[in-house]
mmCIF file of C-alpha atoms and ligand atoms in Angstrom:
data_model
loop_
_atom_site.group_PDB
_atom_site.id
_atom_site.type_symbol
_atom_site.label_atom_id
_atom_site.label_comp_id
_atom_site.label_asym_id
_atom_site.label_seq_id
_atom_site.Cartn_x
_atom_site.Cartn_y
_atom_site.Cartn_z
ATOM 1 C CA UNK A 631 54.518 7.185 6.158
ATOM 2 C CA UNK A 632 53.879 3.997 6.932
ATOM 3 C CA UNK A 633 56.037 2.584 9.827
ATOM 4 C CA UNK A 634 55.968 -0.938 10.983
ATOM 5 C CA UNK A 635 55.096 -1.515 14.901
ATOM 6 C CA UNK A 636 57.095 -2.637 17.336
ATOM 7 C CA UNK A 637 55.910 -4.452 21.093
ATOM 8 C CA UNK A 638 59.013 -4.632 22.809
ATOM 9 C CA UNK A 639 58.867 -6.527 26.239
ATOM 10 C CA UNK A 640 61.284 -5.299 28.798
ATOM 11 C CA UNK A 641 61.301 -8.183 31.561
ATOM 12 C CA UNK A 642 63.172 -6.445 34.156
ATOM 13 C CA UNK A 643 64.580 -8.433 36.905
ATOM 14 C CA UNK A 644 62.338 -10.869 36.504
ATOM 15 C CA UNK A 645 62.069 -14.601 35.113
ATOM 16 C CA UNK A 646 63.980 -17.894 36.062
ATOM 17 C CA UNK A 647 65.952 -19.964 33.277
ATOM 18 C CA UNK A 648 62.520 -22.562 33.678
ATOM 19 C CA UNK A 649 60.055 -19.243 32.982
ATOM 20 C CA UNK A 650 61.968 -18.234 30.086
ATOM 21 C CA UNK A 651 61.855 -21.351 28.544
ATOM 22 C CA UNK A 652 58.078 -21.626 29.238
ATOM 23 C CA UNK A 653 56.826 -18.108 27.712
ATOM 24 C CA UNK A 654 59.489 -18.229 24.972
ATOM 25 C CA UNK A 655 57.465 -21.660 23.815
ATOM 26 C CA UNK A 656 54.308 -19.684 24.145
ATOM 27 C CA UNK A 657 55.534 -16.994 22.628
ATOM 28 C CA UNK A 658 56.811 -18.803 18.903
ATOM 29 C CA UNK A 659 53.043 -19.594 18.544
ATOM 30 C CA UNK A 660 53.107 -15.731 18.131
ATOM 31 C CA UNK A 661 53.478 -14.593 14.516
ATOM 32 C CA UNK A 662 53.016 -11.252 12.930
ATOM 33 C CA UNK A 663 54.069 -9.926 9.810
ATOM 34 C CA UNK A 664 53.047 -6.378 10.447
ATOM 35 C CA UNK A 665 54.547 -6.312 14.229
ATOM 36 C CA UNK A 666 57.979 -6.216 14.980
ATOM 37 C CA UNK A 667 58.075 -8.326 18.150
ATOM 38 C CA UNK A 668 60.562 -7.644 21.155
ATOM 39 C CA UNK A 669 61.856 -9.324 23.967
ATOM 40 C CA UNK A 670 64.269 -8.342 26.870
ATOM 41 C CA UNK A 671 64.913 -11.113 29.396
ATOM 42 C CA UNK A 672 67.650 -10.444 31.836
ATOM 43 C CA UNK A 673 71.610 -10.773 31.255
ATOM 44 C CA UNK A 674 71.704 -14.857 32.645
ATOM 45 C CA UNK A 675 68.947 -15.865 30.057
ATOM 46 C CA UNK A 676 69.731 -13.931 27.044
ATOM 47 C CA UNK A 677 71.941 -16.458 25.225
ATOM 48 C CA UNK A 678 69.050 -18.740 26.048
ATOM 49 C CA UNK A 679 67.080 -16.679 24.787
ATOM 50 C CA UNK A 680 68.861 -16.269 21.420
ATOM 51 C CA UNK A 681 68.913 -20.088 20.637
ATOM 52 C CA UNK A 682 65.562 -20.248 21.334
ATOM 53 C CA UNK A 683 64.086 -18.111 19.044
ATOM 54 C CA UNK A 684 66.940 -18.482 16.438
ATOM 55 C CA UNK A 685 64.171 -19.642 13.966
ATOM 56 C CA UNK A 686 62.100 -17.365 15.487
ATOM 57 C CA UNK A 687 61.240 -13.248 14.121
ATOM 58 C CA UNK A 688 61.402 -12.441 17.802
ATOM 59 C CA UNK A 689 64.125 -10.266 18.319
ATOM 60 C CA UNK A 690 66.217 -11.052 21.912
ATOM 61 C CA UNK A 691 67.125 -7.438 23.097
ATOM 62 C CA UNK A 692 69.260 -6.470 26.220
ATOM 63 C CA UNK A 693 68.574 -4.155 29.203
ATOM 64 C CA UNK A 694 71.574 -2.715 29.732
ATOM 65 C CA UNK A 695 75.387 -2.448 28.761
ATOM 66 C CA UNK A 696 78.444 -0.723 29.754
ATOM 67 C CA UNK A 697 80.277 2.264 27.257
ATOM 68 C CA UNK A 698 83.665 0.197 27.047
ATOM 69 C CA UNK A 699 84.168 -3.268 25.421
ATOM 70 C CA UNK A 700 86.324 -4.686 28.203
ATOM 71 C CA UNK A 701 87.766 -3.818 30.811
ATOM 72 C CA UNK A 702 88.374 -4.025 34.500
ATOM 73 C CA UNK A 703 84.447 -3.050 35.251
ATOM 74 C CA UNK A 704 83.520 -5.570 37.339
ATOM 75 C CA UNK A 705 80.006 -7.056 36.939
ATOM 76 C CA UNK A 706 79.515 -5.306 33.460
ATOM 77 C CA UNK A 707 78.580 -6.156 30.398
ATOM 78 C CA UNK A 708 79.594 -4.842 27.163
ATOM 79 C CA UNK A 709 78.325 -4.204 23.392
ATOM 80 C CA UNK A 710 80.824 -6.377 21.988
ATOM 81 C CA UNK A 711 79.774 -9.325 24.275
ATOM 82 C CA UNK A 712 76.097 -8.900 23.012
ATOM 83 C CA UNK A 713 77.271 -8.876 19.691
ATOM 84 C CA UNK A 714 78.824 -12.251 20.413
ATOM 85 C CA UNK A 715 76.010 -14.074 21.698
ATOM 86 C CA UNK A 716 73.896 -13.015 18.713
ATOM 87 C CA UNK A 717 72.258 -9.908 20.519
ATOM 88 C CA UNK A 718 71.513 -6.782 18.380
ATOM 89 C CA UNK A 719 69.433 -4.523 20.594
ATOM 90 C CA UNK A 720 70.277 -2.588 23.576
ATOM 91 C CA UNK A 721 67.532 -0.806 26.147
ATOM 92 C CA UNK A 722 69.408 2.314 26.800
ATOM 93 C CA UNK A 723 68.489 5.242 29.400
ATOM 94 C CA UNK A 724 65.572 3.513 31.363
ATOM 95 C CA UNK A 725 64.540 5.653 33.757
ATOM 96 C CA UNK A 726 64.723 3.045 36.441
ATOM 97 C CA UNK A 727 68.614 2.982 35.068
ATOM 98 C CA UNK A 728 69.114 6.657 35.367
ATOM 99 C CA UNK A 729 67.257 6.261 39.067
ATOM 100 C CA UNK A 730 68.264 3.554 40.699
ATOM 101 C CA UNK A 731 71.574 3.663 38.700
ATOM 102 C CA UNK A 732 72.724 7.194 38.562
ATOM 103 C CA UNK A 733 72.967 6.798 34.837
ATOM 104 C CA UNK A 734 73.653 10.463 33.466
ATOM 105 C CA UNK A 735 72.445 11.884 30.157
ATOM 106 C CA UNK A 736 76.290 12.011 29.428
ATOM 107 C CA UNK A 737 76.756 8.167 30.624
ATOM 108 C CA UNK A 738 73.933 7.459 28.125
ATOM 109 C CA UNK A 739 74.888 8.803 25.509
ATOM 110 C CA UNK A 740 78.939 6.611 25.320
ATOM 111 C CA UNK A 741 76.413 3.772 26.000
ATOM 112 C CA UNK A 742 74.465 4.919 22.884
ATOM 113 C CA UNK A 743 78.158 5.442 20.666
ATOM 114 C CA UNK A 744 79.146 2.088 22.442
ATOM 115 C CA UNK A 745 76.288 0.412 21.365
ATOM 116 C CA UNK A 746 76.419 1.765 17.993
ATOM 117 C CA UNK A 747 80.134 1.142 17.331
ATOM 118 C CA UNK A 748 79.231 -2.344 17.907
ATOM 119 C CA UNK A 749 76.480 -2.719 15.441
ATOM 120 C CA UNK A 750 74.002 -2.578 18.659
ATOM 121 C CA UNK A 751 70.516 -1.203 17.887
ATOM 122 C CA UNK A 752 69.077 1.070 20.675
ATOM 123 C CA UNK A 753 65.918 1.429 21.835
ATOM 124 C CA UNK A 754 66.557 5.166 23.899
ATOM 125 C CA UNK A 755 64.105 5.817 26.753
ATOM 126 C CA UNK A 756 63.339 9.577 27.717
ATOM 127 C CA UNK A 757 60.455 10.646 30.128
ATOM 128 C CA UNK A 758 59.660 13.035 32.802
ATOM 129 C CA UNK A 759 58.977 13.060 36.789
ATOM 130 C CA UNK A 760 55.440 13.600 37.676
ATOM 131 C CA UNK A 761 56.827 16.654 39.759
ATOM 132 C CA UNK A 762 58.613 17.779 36.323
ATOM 133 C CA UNK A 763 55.402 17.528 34.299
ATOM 134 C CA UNK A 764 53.422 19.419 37.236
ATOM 135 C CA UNK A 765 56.062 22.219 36.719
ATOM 136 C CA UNK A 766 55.487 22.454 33.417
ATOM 137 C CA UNK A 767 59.001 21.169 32.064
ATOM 138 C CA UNK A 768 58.093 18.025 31.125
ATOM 139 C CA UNK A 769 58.980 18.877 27.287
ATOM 140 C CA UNK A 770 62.639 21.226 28.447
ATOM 141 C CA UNK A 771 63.267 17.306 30.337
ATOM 142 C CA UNK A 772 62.980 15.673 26.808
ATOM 143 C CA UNK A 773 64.502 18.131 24.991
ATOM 144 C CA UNK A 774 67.472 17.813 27.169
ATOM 145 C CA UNK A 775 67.820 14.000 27.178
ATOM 146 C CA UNK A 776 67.520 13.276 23.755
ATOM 147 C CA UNK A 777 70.219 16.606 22.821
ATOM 148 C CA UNK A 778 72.848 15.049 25.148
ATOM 149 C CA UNK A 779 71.180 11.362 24.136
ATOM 150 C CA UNK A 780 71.386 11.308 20.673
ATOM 151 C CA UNK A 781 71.725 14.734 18.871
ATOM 152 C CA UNK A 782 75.750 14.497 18.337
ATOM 153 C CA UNK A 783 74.911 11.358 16.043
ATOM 154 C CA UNK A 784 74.848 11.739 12.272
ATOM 155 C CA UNK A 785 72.204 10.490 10.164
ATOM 156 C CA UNK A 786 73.046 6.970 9.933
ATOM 157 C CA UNK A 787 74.029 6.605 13.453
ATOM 158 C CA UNK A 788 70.259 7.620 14.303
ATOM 159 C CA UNK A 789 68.489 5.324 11.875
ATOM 160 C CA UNK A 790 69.767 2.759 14.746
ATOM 161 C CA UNK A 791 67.852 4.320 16.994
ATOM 162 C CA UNK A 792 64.494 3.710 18.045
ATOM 163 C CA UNK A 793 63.042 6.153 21.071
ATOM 164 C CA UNK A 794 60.743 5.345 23.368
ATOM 165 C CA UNK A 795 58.661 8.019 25.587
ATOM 166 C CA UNK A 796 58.023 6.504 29.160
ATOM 167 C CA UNK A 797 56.630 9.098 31.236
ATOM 168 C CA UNK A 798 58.392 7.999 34.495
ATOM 169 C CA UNK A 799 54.869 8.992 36.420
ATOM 170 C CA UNK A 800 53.367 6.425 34.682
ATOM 171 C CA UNK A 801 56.059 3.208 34.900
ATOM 172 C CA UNK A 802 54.724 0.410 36.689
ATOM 173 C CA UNK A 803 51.913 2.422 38.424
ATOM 174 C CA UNK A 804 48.885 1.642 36.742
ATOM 175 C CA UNK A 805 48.667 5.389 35.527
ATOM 176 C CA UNK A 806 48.568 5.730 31.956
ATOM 177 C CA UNK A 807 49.392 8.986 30.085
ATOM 178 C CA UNK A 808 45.934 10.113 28.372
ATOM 179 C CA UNK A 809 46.041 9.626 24.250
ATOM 180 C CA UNK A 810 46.187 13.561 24.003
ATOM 181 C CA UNK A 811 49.385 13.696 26.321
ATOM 182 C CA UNK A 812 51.047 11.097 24.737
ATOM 183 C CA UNK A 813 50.545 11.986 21.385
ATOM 184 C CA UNK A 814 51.460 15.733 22.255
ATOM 185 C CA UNK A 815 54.903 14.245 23.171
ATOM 186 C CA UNK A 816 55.327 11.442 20.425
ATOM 187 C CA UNK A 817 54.729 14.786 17.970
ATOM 188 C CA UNK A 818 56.818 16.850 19.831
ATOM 189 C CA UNK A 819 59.634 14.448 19.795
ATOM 190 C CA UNK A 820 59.511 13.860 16.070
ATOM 191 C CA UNK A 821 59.826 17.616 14.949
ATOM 192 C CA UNK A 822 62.855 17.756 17.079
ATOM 193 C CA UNK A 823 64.055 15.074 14.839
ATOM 194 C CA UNK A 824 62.923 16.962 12.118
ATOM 195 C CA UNK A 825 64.740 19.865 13.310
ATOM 196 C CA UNK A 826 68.286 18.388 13.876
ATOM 197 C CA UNK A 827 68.128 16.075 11.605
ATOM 198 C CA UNK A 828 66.106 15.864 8.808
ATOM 199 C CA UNK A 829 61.874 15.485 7.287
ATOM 200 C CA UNK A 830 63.106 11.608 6.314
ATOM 201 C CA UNK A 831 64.470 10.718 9.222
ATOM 202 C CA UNK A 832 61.846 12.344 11.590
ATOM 203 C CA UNK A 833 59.043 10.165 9.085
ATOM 204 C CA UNK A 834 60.736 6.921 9.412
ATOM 205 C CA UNK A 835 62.022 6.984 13.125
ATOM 206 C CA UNK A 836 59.290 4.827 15.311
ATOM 207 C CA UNK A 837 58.550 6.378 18.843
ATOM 208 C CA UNK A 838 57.354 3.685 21.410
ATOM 209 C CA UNK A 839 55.266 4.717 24.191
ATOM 210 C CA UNK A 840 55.912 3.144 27.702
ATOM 211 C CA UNK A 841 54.381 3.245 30.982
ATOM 212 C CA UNK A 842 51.391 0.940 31.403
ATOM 213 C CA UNK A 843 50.529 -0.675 28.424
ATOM 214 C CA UNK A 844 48.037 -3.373 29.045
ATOM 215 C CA UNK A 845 45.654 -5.239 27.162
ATOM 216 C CA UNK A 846 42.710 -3.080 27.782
ATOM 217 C CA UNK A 847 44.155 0.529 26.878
ATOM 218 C CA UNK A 848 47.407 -0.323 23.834
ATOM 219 C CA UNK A 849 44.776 -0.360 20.949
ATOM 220 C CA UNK A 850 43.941 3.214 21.803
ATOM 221 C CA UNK A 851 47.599 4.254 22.371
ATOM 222 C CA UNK A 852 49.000 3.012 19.245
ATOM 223 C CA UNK A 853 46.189 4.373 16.815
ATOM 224 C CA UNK A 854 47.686 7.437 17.769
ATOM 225 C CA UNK A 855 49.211 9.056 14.621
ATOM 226 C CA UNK A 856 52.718 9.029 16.136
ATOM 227 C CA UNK A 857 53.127 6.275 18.374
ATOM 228 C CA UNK A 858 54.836 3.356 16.703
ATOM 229 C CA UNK A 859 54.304 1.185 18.887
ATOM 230 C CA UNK A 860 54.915 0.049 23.198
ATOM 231 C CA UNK A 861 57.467 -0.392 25.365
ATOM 232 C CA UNK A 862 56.180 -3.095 27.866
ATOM 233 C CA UNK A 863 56.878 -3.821 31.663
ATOM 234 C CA UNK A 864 54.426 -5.717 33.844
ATOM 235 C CA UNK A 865 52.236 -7.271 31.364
ATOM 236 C CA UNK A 866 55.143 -8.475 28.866
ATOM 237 C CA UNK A 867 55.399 -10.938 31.977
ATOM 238 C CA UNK A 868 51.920 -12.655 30.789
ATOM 239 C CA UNK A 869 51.493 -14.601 27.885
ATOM 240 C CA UNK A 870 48.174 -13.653 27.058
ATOM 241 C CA UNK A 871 48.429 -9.972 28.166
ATOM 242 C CA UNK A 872 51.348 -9.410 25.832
ATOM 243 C CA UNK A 873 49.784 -11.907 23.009
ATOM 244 C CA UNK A 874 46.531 -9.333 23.102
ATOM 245 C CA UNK A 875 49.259 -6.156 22.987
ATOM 246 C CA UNK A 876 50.609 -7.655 19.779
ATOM 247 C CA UNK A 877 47.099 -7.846 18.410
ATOM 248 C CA UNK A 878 46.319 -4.426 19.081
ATOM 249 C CA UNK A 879 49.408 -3.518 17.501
ATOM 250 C CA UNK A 880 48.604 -5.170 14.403
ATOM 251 C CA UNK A 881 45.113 -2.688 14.263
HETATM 252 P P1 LIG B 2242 55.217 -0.970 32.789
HETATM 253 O O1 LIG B 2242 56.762 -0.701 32.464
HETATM 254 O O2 LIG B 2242 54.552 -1.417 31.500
HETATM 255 O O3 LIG B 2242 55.214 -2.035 33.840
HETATM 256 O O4 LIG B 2242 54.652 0.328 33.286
HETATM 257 C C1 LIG B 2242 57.158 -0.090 31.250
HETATM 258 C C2 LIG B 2242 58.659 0.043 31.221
HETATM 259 O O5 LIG B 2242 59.254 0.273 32.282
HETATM 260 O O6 LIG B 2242 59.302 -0.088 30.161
#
């Protein structure tokens, strides 16, 4: 199965209007026809964003929404508003949402159907605590957020879906999950695909790995058989460090 890769850059709370503008215009001279490139600038720039990459293959992708359209929810946003600015992906389930956030496997998964209704793709982040992994639960914690995540969606509701497994030990420290634990996960997650859904949909379904992606260590990461790619924090921020991630991506 041959599944095209995708380096998504999740920007956090980070970047002016003025550094937007500057790594977007670093980042057209990007150009990959075997990558699926990613950005996800914050709320105030996306529109920005959009129009500057309209002629661009660089997809402009959100970090958050609320599960209703409107509403009296006040400094929300909603699918229907991404949808109107030319958005069509949604981060969903972050674990610095579901931390700092209180975002519940059950308030993920109406932002998921929200997301969905609205012709939103989602990128769906799952991971464990280190404390969680020490205890040996780490794969009972996946299990459990993608069944309440995504497992109530039919088929065509999950080909919207792309996961991505961000070990929560391993977010933003510097500490990368070794190529035998991540691919133990990645493989774990796609035969529970395969068993509540279906062989097709588990073979064409790309899991992203997050968690400290940098120049130096994504070629090894994604020549693992089942990681389709990164999710990428701190060094999406760089031009050069994410250029490099996008070349290791392309093998
Ligand atoms: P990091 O963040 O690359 O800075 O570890 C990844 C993420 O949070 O998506």
């Amino acid at each position: 199965m041959n599944r095209k890769k995708i380096v998504a850059g999740n920007w956090k709370m980070n970047m002016t209007l003025d550094q937007t503008k500057d790594l977007i215009s670093q980042l057209k001279l990007v150009s990959s026809n075997e990558v699926e490139i990613k950005i996800a600038p914050s709320f105030t720039n996306l529109h920005y964003a959009v129009s500057l990459l309209d002629s661009s293959k660089i997809e402009v992708v959100a970090q958050n929404i609320h599960f209703e359209n409107s509403g009296a929810y006040t400094g929300e946003i909603s699918a229907e508003m991404l949808n109107s600015i030319g958005v069509k992906s949604v981060i969903i389930g972050h674990s610095e949402r579901r931390k700092y956030f209180n975002e519940t496997d059950h308030i993920l998964s109406k932002k998921v159907i929200a997301a969905i209704s609205n012709s939103i793709n989602v990128i769906f982040c799952v991971g464990e605590e280190l404390f969680e992994r020490e205890n040996n639960e780490h794969f009972d914690v996946i299990k459990n957020q993608l069944s309440i995540g995504l497992f109530e969606l039919d088929n065509d509701q999950l080909k919207k879906i792309v996961i991505a497994y961000e070990p929560v030990w391993a977010i933003g420290t510097g500490k990368t999950a070794n190529s035998p634990q991540i691919q133990e996960m990645h493989h774990y997650i796609r035969n529970l695909i395969k068993s509540n859904f279906n062989d097709d949909i588990s073979n064409e379904i790309r899991i992203l790995y997050g968690g400290s992606v940098k120049a130096n260590n994504a070629s090894e990461i994604f020549s693992l058989p089942d990681v389709d790619g990164g999710l990428i924090g701190g060094a999406s921020l760089n031009f050069s460090d994410f250029n490099a991630i996008v070349h290791a991506a392309n093998g």
